[in-house]
Amino acid sequence: MFYIAIFFQYVAQYMKTRMQYRADLFVEIFSDLLFQAVNLIFIIVVFGHTNLLGGWTRDEIIFIYGFFLVPYALFSSFFNIWDFNERYIVKGELDRILTRPIHSLFQIVLERMELESLFGAVTGIAVMIYAGNSLGLEISWTDPFLFFLFVIGGMLVYGGIFVMIACISFWADARTSIMPMMYNIGNYGRYPVDIYNSVIRFVLTWVLPFAFVGVYPASYFLGKEEWFLYSFLTPVIGIVFFGISILTWNSGVKRYRGAGN
C-alpha cells in the first residue's frame, strides 16, 4: 500500500506540473501521434506494391502494429530511462535516490514517467479496432482478459530489456550508450517474425524478445494457431526478463560506490 500511495502522489504532482505547460504537453502528444501516423503510412505504402508480406495481409500487419503500440505506450510512460547513465551515474543523481527508503528503480521510474505517452495506447486500440473490423474478427468473452495479460507481458519484456541495458552503467564507465540502437531493434517487433531470416527470428524470440511485444500476442487475436504457444508465453517471458532485470539492478546498486568513485 505504501508504494501504491507513493505512486499516486507522484502522478498527482506530475499532472499539476504538466498542466502548467499545456502547450508543451499538446505539442508532445501531437508529435507522438504524428510519428505513429508516419509508421502506419509506411505500412500502407509497402502494401501499395504487394498484396502479401511473408503470407500476412495489410490489415493483419496493421493490427499487429496497433497491438504493439499499447504495451509500447505503457513502457514509454514508465520506463523513460534512456539517459540513465548520463543523468544518474555520470552526474551522480543516483546518490540522491539511494538516500531514500524506497527501491531505487521504483523512484527513477516515477521521476522519469511521461504519462502523455499513454495516448499511444489509445491510438493502438483504435488501429486494432479498424483492422479488426476490416478482417471481420470476432471478440470472445476471454479476449479482454487475455489482451490485458498480453499487454502487461509485452510491457514487462520491453521494460526488462531496457532496465538490463541501463544496468550496464553500473559496471561500465563509458558515457556512450547502446540505448538508441536497442530502440531501433525493438521496432522489429512490430512486424511478423517470419519475414526475417532464422537468425533474426531467433534473436527476436529468445535473446531480445521484442516479438513478444507485438506479433506473438497479436497473433492470438488474428487466429494464427501456429503462434498460439508463443502468444501465451508472452506474460511468462515478460515476468522472466523483468525479474532478471530487477536482480541485475539490485546487484548493480550494491556495486555502485557513488559519483566520482
PDB file of N, CA, C and O in Angstrom, residues 2-3 6 10 87-88 93-108 110-111 253:
ATOM      1  N   PHE A   2       1.999   1.179   0.667  1.00  0.00           N
ATOM      2  CA  PHE A   2       2.891   2.342   0.729  1.00  0.00           C
ATOM      3  C   PHE A   2       3.345   2.749  -0.668  1.00  0.00           C
ATOM      4  O   PHE A   2       3.305   3.930  -1.033  1.00  0.00           O
ATOM      5  N   TYR A   3       3.755   1.754  -1.471  1.00  0.00           N
ATOM      6  CA  TYR A   3       4.234   2.044  -2.817  1.00  0.00           C
ATOM      7  C   TYR A   3       3.099   2.553  -3.707  1.00  0.00           C
ATOM      8  O   TYR A   3       3.314   3.415  -4.567  1.00  0.00           O
ATOM      9  N   ILE A   6       2.568   6.189  -2.821  1.00  0.00           N
ATOM     10  CA  ILE A   6       3.652   6.994  -3.390  1.00  0.00           C
ATOM     11  C   ILE A   6       3.435   7.190  -4.886  1.00  0.00           C
ATOM     12  O   ILE A   6       3.627   8.289  -5.428  1.00  0.00           O
ATOM     13  N   TYR A  10       3.008  10.825  -6.837  1.00  0.00           N
ATOM     14  CA  TYR A  10       3.854  11.252  -7.951  1.00  0.00           C
ATOM     15  C   TYR A  10       3.006  11.609  -9.169  1.00  0.00           C
ATOM     16  O   TYR A  10       3.273  12.597  -9.864  1.00  0.00           O
ATOM     17  N   ARG A  87      22.605  10.770 -16.655  1.00  0.00           N
ATOM     18  CA  ARG A  87      21.958  11.547 -15.593  1.00  0.00           C
ATOM     19  C   ARG A  87      22.229  11.001 -14.196  1.00  0.00           C
ATOM     20  O   ARG A  87      22.545  11.764 -13.278  1.00  0.00           O
ATOM     21  N   TYR A  88      22.122   9.700 -14.038  1.00  0.00           N
ATOM     22  CA  TYR A  88      22.171   9.140 -12.688  1.00  0.00           C
ATOM     23  C   TYR A  88      23.548   8.619 -12.280  1.00  0.00           C
ATOM     24  O   TYR A  88      23.865   8.599 -11.091  1.00  0.00           O
ATOM     25  N   GLU A  93      23.233  11.640  -9.748  1.00  0.00           N
ATOM     26  CA  GLU A  93      21.909  11.778  -9.142  1.00  0.00           C
ATOM     27  C   GLU A  93      21.441  10.499  -8.456  1.00  0.00           C
ATOM     28  O   GLU A  93      20.507  10.530  -7.651  1.00  0.00           O
ATOM     29  N   LEU A  94      22.097   9.391  -8.759  1.00  0.00           N
ATOM     30  CA  LEU A  94      21.726   8.149  -8.082  1.00  0.00           C
ATOM     31  C   LEU A  94      22.052   8.229  -6.591  1.00  0.00           C
ATOM     32  O   LEU A  94      21.398   7.570  -5.777  1.00  0.00           O
ATOM     33  N   ASP A  95      23.039   9.042  -6.229  1.00  0.00           N
ATOM     34  CA  ASP A  95      23.363   9.218  -4.811  1.00  0.00           C
ATOM     35  C   ASP A  95      22.149   9.737  -4.046  1.00  0.00           C
ATOM     36  O   ASP A  95      21.860   9.288  -2.929  1.00  0.00           O
ATOM     37  N   ARG A  96      21.460  10.693  -4.643  1.00  0.00           N
ATOM     38  CA  ARG A  96      20.255  11.253  -4.016  1.00  0.00           C
ATOM     39  C   ARG A  96      19.164  10.190  -3.896  1.00  0.00           C
ATOM     40  O   ARG A  96      18.496  10.087  -2.857  1.00  0.00           O
ATOM     41  N   ILE A  97      19.015   9.399  -4.942  1.00  0.00           N
ATOM     42  CA  ILE A  97      17.984   8.360  -4.957  1.00  0.00           C
ATOM     43  C   ILE A  97      18.213   7.344  -3.838  1.00  0.00           C
ATOM     44  O   ILE A  97      17.276   6.920  -3.150  1.00  0.00           O
ATOM     45  N   LEU A  98      19.468   6.979  -3.633  1.00  0.00           N
ATOM     46  CA  LEU A  98      19.787   5.910  -2.685  1.00  0.00           C
ATOM     47  C   LEU A  98      19.665   6.338  -1.228  1.00  0.00           C
ATOM     48  O   LEU A  98      19.754   5.493  -0.333  1.00  0.00           O
ATOM     49  N   THR A  99      19.465   7.619  -0.977  1.00  0.00           N
ATOM     50  CA  THR A  99      19.296   8.070   0.411  1.00  0.00           C
ATOM     51  C   THR A  99      17.862   7.901   0.898  1.00  0.00           C
ATOM     52  O   THR A  99      17.587   8.098   2.081  1.00  0.00           O
ATOM     53  N   ARG A 100      16.955   7.529   0.010  1.00  0.00           N
ATOM     54  CA  ARG A 100      15.542   7.408   0.374  1.00  0.00           C
ATOM     55  C   ARG A 100      15.168   5.949   0.626  1.00  0.00           C
ATOM     56  O   ARG A 100      15.713   5.048  -0.012  1.00  0.00           O
ATOM     57  N   PRO A 101      14.224   5.709   1.531  1.00  0.00           N
ATOM     58  CA  PRO A 101      13.841   4.330   1.892  1.00  0.00           C
ATOM     59  C   PRO A 101      12.832   3.708   0.922  1.00  0.00           C
ATOM     60  O   PRO A 101      11.845   3.098   1.333  1.00  0.00           O
ATOM     61  N   ILE A 102      13.070   3.888  -0.368  1.00  0.00           N
ATOM     62  CA  ILE A 102      12.212   3.314  -1.407  1.00  0.00           C
ATOM     63  C   ILE A 102      13.134   2.685  -2.439  1.00  0.00           C
ATOM     64  O   ILE A 102      14.242   3.177  -2.671  1.00  0.00           O
ATOM     65  N   HIS A 103      12.683   1.608  -3.060  1.00  0.00           N
ATOM     66  CA  HIS A 103      13.527   0.941  -4.058  1.00  0.00           C
ATOM     67  C   HIS A 103      13.959   1.943  -5.122  1.00  0.00           C
ATOM     68  O   HIS A 103      13.148   2.707  -5.651  1.00  0.00           O
ATOM     69  N   SER A 104      15.232   1.940  -5.436  1.00  0.00           N
ATOM     70  CA  SER A 104      15.808   2.953  -6.323  1.00  0.00           C
ATOM     71  C   SER A 104      15.192   2.940  -7.718  1.00  0.00           C
ATOM     72  O   SER A 104      14.924   4.003  -8.298  1.00  0.00           O
ATOM     73  N   LEU A 105      14.949   1.758  -8.278  1.00  0.00           N
ATOM     74  CA  LEU A 105      14.369   1.696  -9.618  1.00  0.00           C
ATOM     75  C   LEU A 105      12.954   2.262  -9.620  1.00  0.00           C
ATOM     76  O   LEU A 105      12.565   2.978 -10.555  1.00  0.00           O
ATOM     77  N   PHE A 106      12.200   1.975  -8.586  1.00  0.00           N
ATOM     78  CA  PHE A 106      10.838   2.498  -8.476  1.00  0.00           C
ATOM     79  C   PHE A 106      10.848   4.025  -8.462  1.00  0.00           C
ATOM     80  O   PHE A 106      10.029   4.678  -9.118  1.00  0.00           O
ATOM     81  N   GLN A 107      11.794   4.603  -7.738  1.00  0.00           N
ATOM     82  CA  GLN A 107      11.900   6.062  -7.694  1.00  0.00           C
ATOM     83  C   GLN A 107      12.222   6.641  -9.066  1.00  0.00           C
ATOM     84  O   GLN A 107      11.637   7.650  -9.484  1.00  0.00           O
ATOM     85  N   ILE A 108      13.165   6.018  -9.753  1.00  0.00           N
ATOM     86  CA  ILE A 108      13.571   6.529 -11.065  1.00  0.00           C
ATOM     87  C   ILE A 108      12.425   6.416 -12.062  1.00  0.00           C
ATOM     88  O   ILE A 108      12.195   7.320 -12.875  1.00  0.00           O
ATOM     89  N   LEU A 110       9.287   6.619 -11.377  1.00  0.00           N
ATOM     90  CA  LEU A 110       8.333   7.680 -11.064  1.00  0.00           C
ATOM     91  C   LEU A 110       8.867   9.055 -11.458  1.00  0.00           C
ATOM     92  O   LEU A 110       8.117   9.906 -11.942  1.00  0.00           O
ATOM     93  N   GLU A 111      10.147   9.275 -11.242  1.00  0.00           N
ATOM     94  CA  GLU A 111      10.740  10.566 -11.597  1.00  0.00           C
ATOM     95  C   GLU A 111      10.703  10.825 -13.095  1.00  0.00           C
ATOM     96  O   GLU A 111      10.542  11.960 -13.535  1.00  0.00           O
ATOM     97  N   VAL A 253      23.369  -1.937  -7.995  1.00  0.00           N
ATOM     98  CA  VAL A 253      23.285  -0.929  -6.930  1.00  0.00           C
ATOM     99  C   VAL A 253      24.250  -1.271  -5.795  1.00  0.00           C
ATOM    100  O   VAL A 253      24.895  -0.385  -5.217  1.00  0.00           O
TER     101      VAL A 253
END
